[in-house]
DNA sequence: ATCCTATATGAAAATGGTTTCCATTAGCAA
DNA sequence: TTGCTAATGGAAACCATTTTCATATAGGAT
């Protein structure tokens, strides 16, 4: 009862229910992991972190839930070139701050950065406006990533 | 003989040989397709286009060649979210001009645009400089993509 | 032109992240 | 509590990409 009551007040509750999705303990647990861990989690990462406490949540459910969350805009799905999708919480009431990524093409390490974001976003907004008009394209999101060699890999 | 002579003078010849790769008719054919077709080709697209004229070039070779070409920086590999890698010729003597992508999240259509590129690249260069210093990260490449709904999909 | 050896190749099999199937379970509105 | 429908998990299917391995070929040396 208490647990159930708790769920009813989660900040994502409204969004979930509003879109006709049900709030299950599995989904709650997955969102919980995502908000507690630093980003860049793969489906299997989440499965591993979840398994000790929730051994009955299968990989399939995790994939399905991540899909739902991404569709709702609660999380973002990334491809960092290591052959598996990676997910991180989008900005939200408890969300991490907006950042972009530096990706090491050698060791696949990913560094988040928040510097320069403001300038980047400002330019992006102007660009978006122009592109919207010219191509009648309704832009909802953008992706900026820098590729190169991290400190360690560069020394070889 | 003539053909062979021809090959020796392809603009990519130097780069190939310089890196210890051999210039084979298969590789030449793949580069040829890439430079003749408008971008966004998948490995299978290339296979299909190649097959009528070169029925003896297998998919495996195409994957391997694309890998080599990407490592040499002659082509770029993209992920547009349709579950298969897509490749396009990088800028070069005969290469297409620098552009970025608009990706429709509904129909997966990709639109190239060259507008705003200059401003974008200018900002990116500054950002790169700053990031390089702060994170000691040697940036070699960047990716900018906009996601949203194309003209047609937006009307639903 | 011919030899020689490392590189390149193709066919088939393996891989592995993700999705689908389907019978069962569980939200949640009434 | 009941009923309807969405959600779930395990196993099997999917499918782009990679690996394996025996054979062919590029291209430098002779």
XYZ file of C-alpha atoms (C1' of nucleotides) in Angstrom:
372
model
C 0.000 0.000 0.000
C 2.664 2.436 1.027
C 4.800 1.386 -1.902
C 1.904 1.718 -4.231
C 1.091 5.110 -2.832
C 4.661 6.126 -3.327
C 4.535 5.194 -6.972
C 1.500 7.275 -7.537
C 3.512 10.325 -6.699
C 6.646 9.728 -8.772
C 7.351 12.730 -10.966
C 7.108 10.631 -14.084
C 3.788 9.221 -13.016
C 1.768 11.849 -14.838
C 3.616 11.419 -18.055
C 3.254 7.659 -17.880
C -0.388 7.508 -17.116
C -1.188 10.345 -19.458
C 0.100 8.280 -22.342
C -1.814 5.177 -21.382
C 1.150 3.316 -19.934
C 0.949 1.453 -16.659
C 3.385 2.071 -13.902
C 4.867 -1.276 -12.936
C 7.526 -2.105 -10.413
C 9.842 -3.157 -13.212
C 9.581 0.177 -14.957
C 10.018 1.995 -11.719
C 13.142 0.003 -10.907
C 14.645 0.724 -14.311
C 14.025 4.454 -13.996
C 15.496 4.279 -10.531
C 18.724 2.676 -11.746
C 19.013 5.245 -14.504
C 18.649 8.149 -12.128
C 21.067 6.747 -9.573
C 23.823 5.698 -11.962
C 26.017 7.937 -14.015
C 24.868 7.762 -17.628
C 25.941 5.586 -20.577
C 24.212 2.419 -19.400
C 23.514 -0.387 -21.846
C 20.485 -2.639 -21.524
C 22.687 -5.342 -20.089
C 24.320 -2.947 -17.625
C 20.879 -2.193 -16.292
C 19.992 -5.855 -16.169
C 23.115 -6.588 -14.127
C 22.469 -3.777 -11.684
C 18.849 -4.782 -11.332
C 19.282 -8.505 -11.053
C 20.407 -8.825 -7.413
C 17.381 -6.945 -6.145
C 14.903 -7.872 -8.870
C 15.958 -11.285 -10.185
C 12.638 -11.714 -11.901
C 12.991 -8.821 -14.345
C 14.133 -10.128 -17.711
C 16.266 -8.508 -20.374
C 13.266 -8.385 -22.679
C 11.366 -6.185 -20.267
C 14.326 -3.884 -19.973
C 14.520 -3.430 -23.727
C 10.795 -2.813 -23.899
C 10.827 -0.355 -21.053
C 13.791 1.563 -22.445
C 11.902 1.829 -25.690
C 8.863 3.257 -23.949
C 10.946 5.689 -21.917
C 12.753 6.893 -25.020
C 9.453 7.418 -26.818
C 8.193 9.449 -23.898
C 11.338 11.531 -24.032
C 12.332 10.574 -20.499
C 15.591 9.037 -21.644
C 17.897 9.363 -24.645
C 19.333 6.505 -26.639
C 22.900 6.847 -27.908
C 25.244 4.997 -30.190
C 28.832 5.394 -29.084
C 30.188 2.914 -31.574
C 30.599 -0.052 -29.252
C 27.816 -2.039 -30.893
C 25.259 -1.650 -28.175
C 22.759 1.093 -27.481
C 23.377 3.205 -24.414
C 20.812 5.134 -22.479
C 20.758 8.099 -20.186
C 18.134 10.030 -18.341
C 16.971 13.115 -20.180
C 16.745 16.411 -18.382
C 13.852 16.472 -16.004
C 12.907 17.343 -12.456
C 15.679 15.099 -11.206
C 17.527 14.761 -14.475
C 21.184 15.386 -15.149
C 22.138 18.649 -16.737
C 22.387 18.958 -20.477
C 25.714 17.760 -21.820
C 27.413 16.511 -24.948
C 29.918 13.721 -25.461
C 33.560 13.173 -26.282
C 34.059 9.634 -27.564
C 37.408 7.905 -27.722
C 37.509 5.930 -30.951
C 40.187 3.692 -29.541
C 38.979 2.601 -26.097
C 35.345 3.723 -26.558
C 35.440 5.701 -23.326
C 32.884 8.479 -23.204
C 33.454 11.817 -21.490
C 30.556 14.129 -20.754
C 31.157 17.821 -20.999
C 28.975 20.759 -20.166
C 31.403 23.516 -21.150
C 30.499 25.480 -24.255
C 27.057 23.963 -24.168
C 25.391 27.352 -23.992
C 27.091 28.684 -27.084
C 26.497 25.439 -28.903
C 22.856 25.333 -28.031
C 22.385 28.958 -28.994
C 23.827 28.331 -32.433
C 21.877 25.118 -32.774
C 18.636 26.910 -32.050
C 19.282 29.445 -34.778
C 20.274 26.706 -37.171
C 17.197 24.734 -36.290
C 14.985 27.687 -37.011
C 16.522 28.156 -40.443
C 16.406 24.483 -41.324
C 12.812 24.211 -40.139
C 11.748 26.900 -42.567
C 13.804 25.819 -45.530
C 13.090 22.110 -45.383
C 9.754 22.157 -43.561
C 11.337 19.789 -41.106
C 10.048 19.769 -37.542
C 13.180 19.377 -35.431
C 12.690 17.778 -32.037
C 16.191 16.867 -31.027
C 19.850 17.146 -31.900
C 22.994 15.134 -31.468
C 26.500 16.515 -31.128
C 29.432 14.245 -30.521
C 33.166 14.692 -30.859
C 35.359 11.752 -31.751
C 39.046 11.383 -31.140
C 41.625 9.969 -28.774
C 41.456 10.279 -25.024
C 44.410 11.293 -22.885
C 45.502 7.702 -22.378
C 45.059 6.395 -25.917
C 46.719 9.471 -27.418
C 49.972 8.503 -25.733
C 50.572 5.531 -27.988
C 47.270 -3.459 -68.754
C 45.500 -0.247 -69.472
C 43.171 -0.887 -66.603
C 46.060 -1.556 -64.305
C 47.802 1.586 -65.416
C 44.641 3.503 -64.798
C 44.451 2.236 -61.260
C 47.918 3.352 -60.474
C 46.805 6.904 -61.049
C 43.591 6.976 -59.041
C 43.750 9.819 -56.517
C 43.344 7.396 -53.653
C 46.169 5.256 -54.892
C 48.812 7.042 -52.866
C 46.862 6.833 -49.690
C 46.167 3.142 -50.224
C 49.635 2.091 -51.043
C 51.143 4.372 -48.461
C 49.306 2.467 -45.775
C 50.304 -0.940 -47.034
C 46.966 -1.769 -48.618
C 46.673 -3.284 -52.033
C 44.513 -1.729 -54.675
C 42.196 -4.440 -55.964
C 39.432 -4.266 -58.523
C 36.895 -4.905 -55.785
C 38.044 -1.963 -53.726
C 38.156 0.205 -56.776
C 34.608 -0.771 -57.707
C 33.341 0.015 -54.229
C 34.953 3.444 -54.204
C 33.512 4.003 -57.648
C 29.967 3.237 -56.506
C 30.377 5.506 -53.521
C 31.537 8.408 -55.631
C 28.842 7.952 -58.247
C 25.875 7.465 -55.942
C 24.323 10.015 -53.676
C 25.348 9.223 -50.105
C 23.725 7.144 -47.361
C 24.545 3.742 -48.830
C 24.460 0.647 -46.656
C 26.754 -2.305 -47.234
C 23.912 -4.175 -48.868
C 23.008 -1.198 -51.059
C 26.527 -1.276 -52.388
C 26.382 -5.012 -52.866
C 23.200 -4.670 -54.910
C 24.581 -1.932 -57.091
C 27.803 -3.821 -57.613
C 26.371 -7.253 -58.225
C 25.209 -6.912 -61.851
C 28.640 -5.807 -63.011
C 30.770 -7.619 -60.444
C 28.816 -10.742 -59.429
C 31.889 -12.206 -57.822
C 32.319 -9.584 -55.110
C 30.835 -10.839 -51.864
C 29.209 -8.935 -49.005
C 32.116 -9.857 -46.770
C 34.558 -8.048 -48.987
C 32.340 -5.028 -49.018
C 32.265 -4.884 -45.236
C 36.007 -5.330 -45.076
C 36.658 -2.691 -47.689
C 34.331 -0.188 -46.056
C 36.214 -0.735 -42.855
C 39.538 -0.035 -44.516
C 38.189 3.042 -46.271
C 36.771 4.401 -43.039
C 40.082 3.839 -41.266
C 41.871 5.711 -44.025
C 39.398 8.543 -43.638
C 38.202 8.230 -47.221
C 34.629 7.536 -46.164
C 32.472 8.206 -43.117
C 30.290 5.682 -41.352
C 26.943 6.865 -40.001
C 24.174 5.524 -37.837
C 20.844 6.975 -38.846
C 18.843 4.754 -36.555
C 17.669 2.227 -39.119
C 19.786 -0.578 -37.688
C 22.374 -0.652 -40.389
C 25.517 1.350 -40.913
C 25.511 3.818 -43.771
C 28.519 5.145 -45.572
C 29.402 8.182 -47.607
C 32.475 9.498 -49.316
C 34.419 11.953 -47.219
C 35.524 15.214 -48.732
C 38.357 14.706 -51.140
C 39.525 15.616 -54.610
C 36.260 14.324 -56.025
C 34.323 14.206 -52.771
C 30.979 15.736 -52.015
C 30.920 18.983 -50.124
C 30.724 19.026 -46.369
C 27.199 18.656 -45.077
C 25.202 17.643 -42.040
C 22.040 15.574 -41.723
C 18.383 15.962 -40.894
C 16.936 12.601 -39.921
C 13.227 11.833 -39.858
C 12.584 9.675 -36.822
C 9.406 8.375 -38.387
C 10.312 7.320 -41.933
C 14.103 7.367 -41.425
C 14.572 9.580 -44.450
C 17.789 11.572 -44.369
C 18.152 15.067 -45.784
C 21.569 16.576 -46.372
C 21.976 20.258 -45.774
C 24.875 22.580 -46.366
C 23.301 25.770 -45.058
C 24.735 27.108 -41.814
C 27.610 24.710 -42.118
C 30.136 27.505 -42.031
C 28.846 28.980 -38.797
C 28.480 25.557 -37.278
C 31.958 24.506 -38.186
C 33.389 27.774 -36.921
C 31.819 27.300 -33.523
C 32.791 23.667 -33.478
C 36.404 24.522 -34.093
C 36.461 26.865 -31.145
C 34.716 24.331 -28.981
C 37.140 21.666 -30.082
C 40.067 23.828 -29.109
C 38.660 24.379 -25.645
C 37.756 20.742 -25.105
C 41.156 19.627 -26.331
C 42.846 21.701 -23.690
C 40.564 20.944 -20.815
C 40.255 17.211 -21.295
C 43.511 16.546 -23.141
C 41.394 14.900 -25.779
C 42.675 14.849 -29.346
C 39.594 15.500 -31.463
C 39.684 14.153 -34.984
C 36.085 14.315 -36.045
C 32.636 15.505 -35.099
C 29.057 14.500 -35.674
C 26.065 16.801 -35.833
C 22.631 15.485 -36.619
C 19.165 16.895 -36.198
C 16.232 14.611 -35.524
C 12.579 15.302 -36.118
C 9.745 14.853 -38.563
C 10.028 15.438 -42.271
C 7.473 17.405 -44.270
C 5.424 14.318 -45.081
C 5.479 12.624 -41.669
C 4.717 15.886 -39.862
C 1.323 15.973 -41.592
C -0.068 13.067 -39.616
C 57.793 -12.292 -67.734
C 57.935 -15.228 -63.715
C 58.221 -16.274 -58.700
C 57.049 -15.667 -54.245
C 54.773 -14.321 -50.129
C 51.756 -11.521 -47.606
C 47.453 -9.698 -48.344
C 42.741 -10.088 -50.080
C 38.776 -12.832 -51.100
C 34.307 -15.619 -50.933
C 31.268 -18.998 -48.932
C 29.545 -20.633 -45.001
C 29.204 -20.612 -40.212
C 29.314 -18.032 -35.992
C 28.219 -14.014 -33.254
C 25.562 -11.228 -30.336
C 22.575 -7.337 -29.506
C 17.794 -6.778 -30.085
C 13.014 -8.318 -31.237
C 9.232 -11.432 -31.576
C 6.154 -15.124 -29.884
C 3.048 -16.774 -26.754
C 1.213 -18.326 -22.603
C 0.819 -16.185 -18.059
C 0.523 -12.271 -14.790
C -0.817 -7.984 -12.988
C -2.430 -2.710 -13.414
C -6.255 -0.195 -12.619
C -11.029 1.585 -13.741
C -15.593 0.420 -12.479
C -13.729 -8.004 -6.443
C -14.087 -8.318 -11.381
C -12.878 -7.801 -16.148
C -10.365 -5.963 -19.718
C -6.035 -4.962 -21.517
C -1.369 -3.981 -21.154
C 2.896 -5.966 -19.305
C 5.997 -9.784 -18.551
C 9.660 -13.480 -19.089
C 11.800 -17.302 -21.314
C 12.892 -19.179 -25.459
C 13.280 -18.804 -30.132
C 13.872 -15.887 -34.035
C 16.145 -12.070 -36.354
C 19.611 -10.076 -38.941
C 23.534 -6.972 -39.654
C 28.121 -7.816 -39.067
C 32.279 -10.720 -38.092
C 35.047 -14.774 -38.110
C 36.982 -18.899 -40.197
C 39.565 -21.101 -43.504
C 40.933 -22.639 -47.839
C 42.012 -20.388 -52.206
C 43.236 -16.533 -55.309
C 45.737 -12.465 -56.364
C 48.581 -7.982 -56.064
C 52.745 -6.389 -56.703
C 57.742 -6.289 -55.230
C 61.806 -9.101 -56.158
C 64.211 -11.907 -59.432
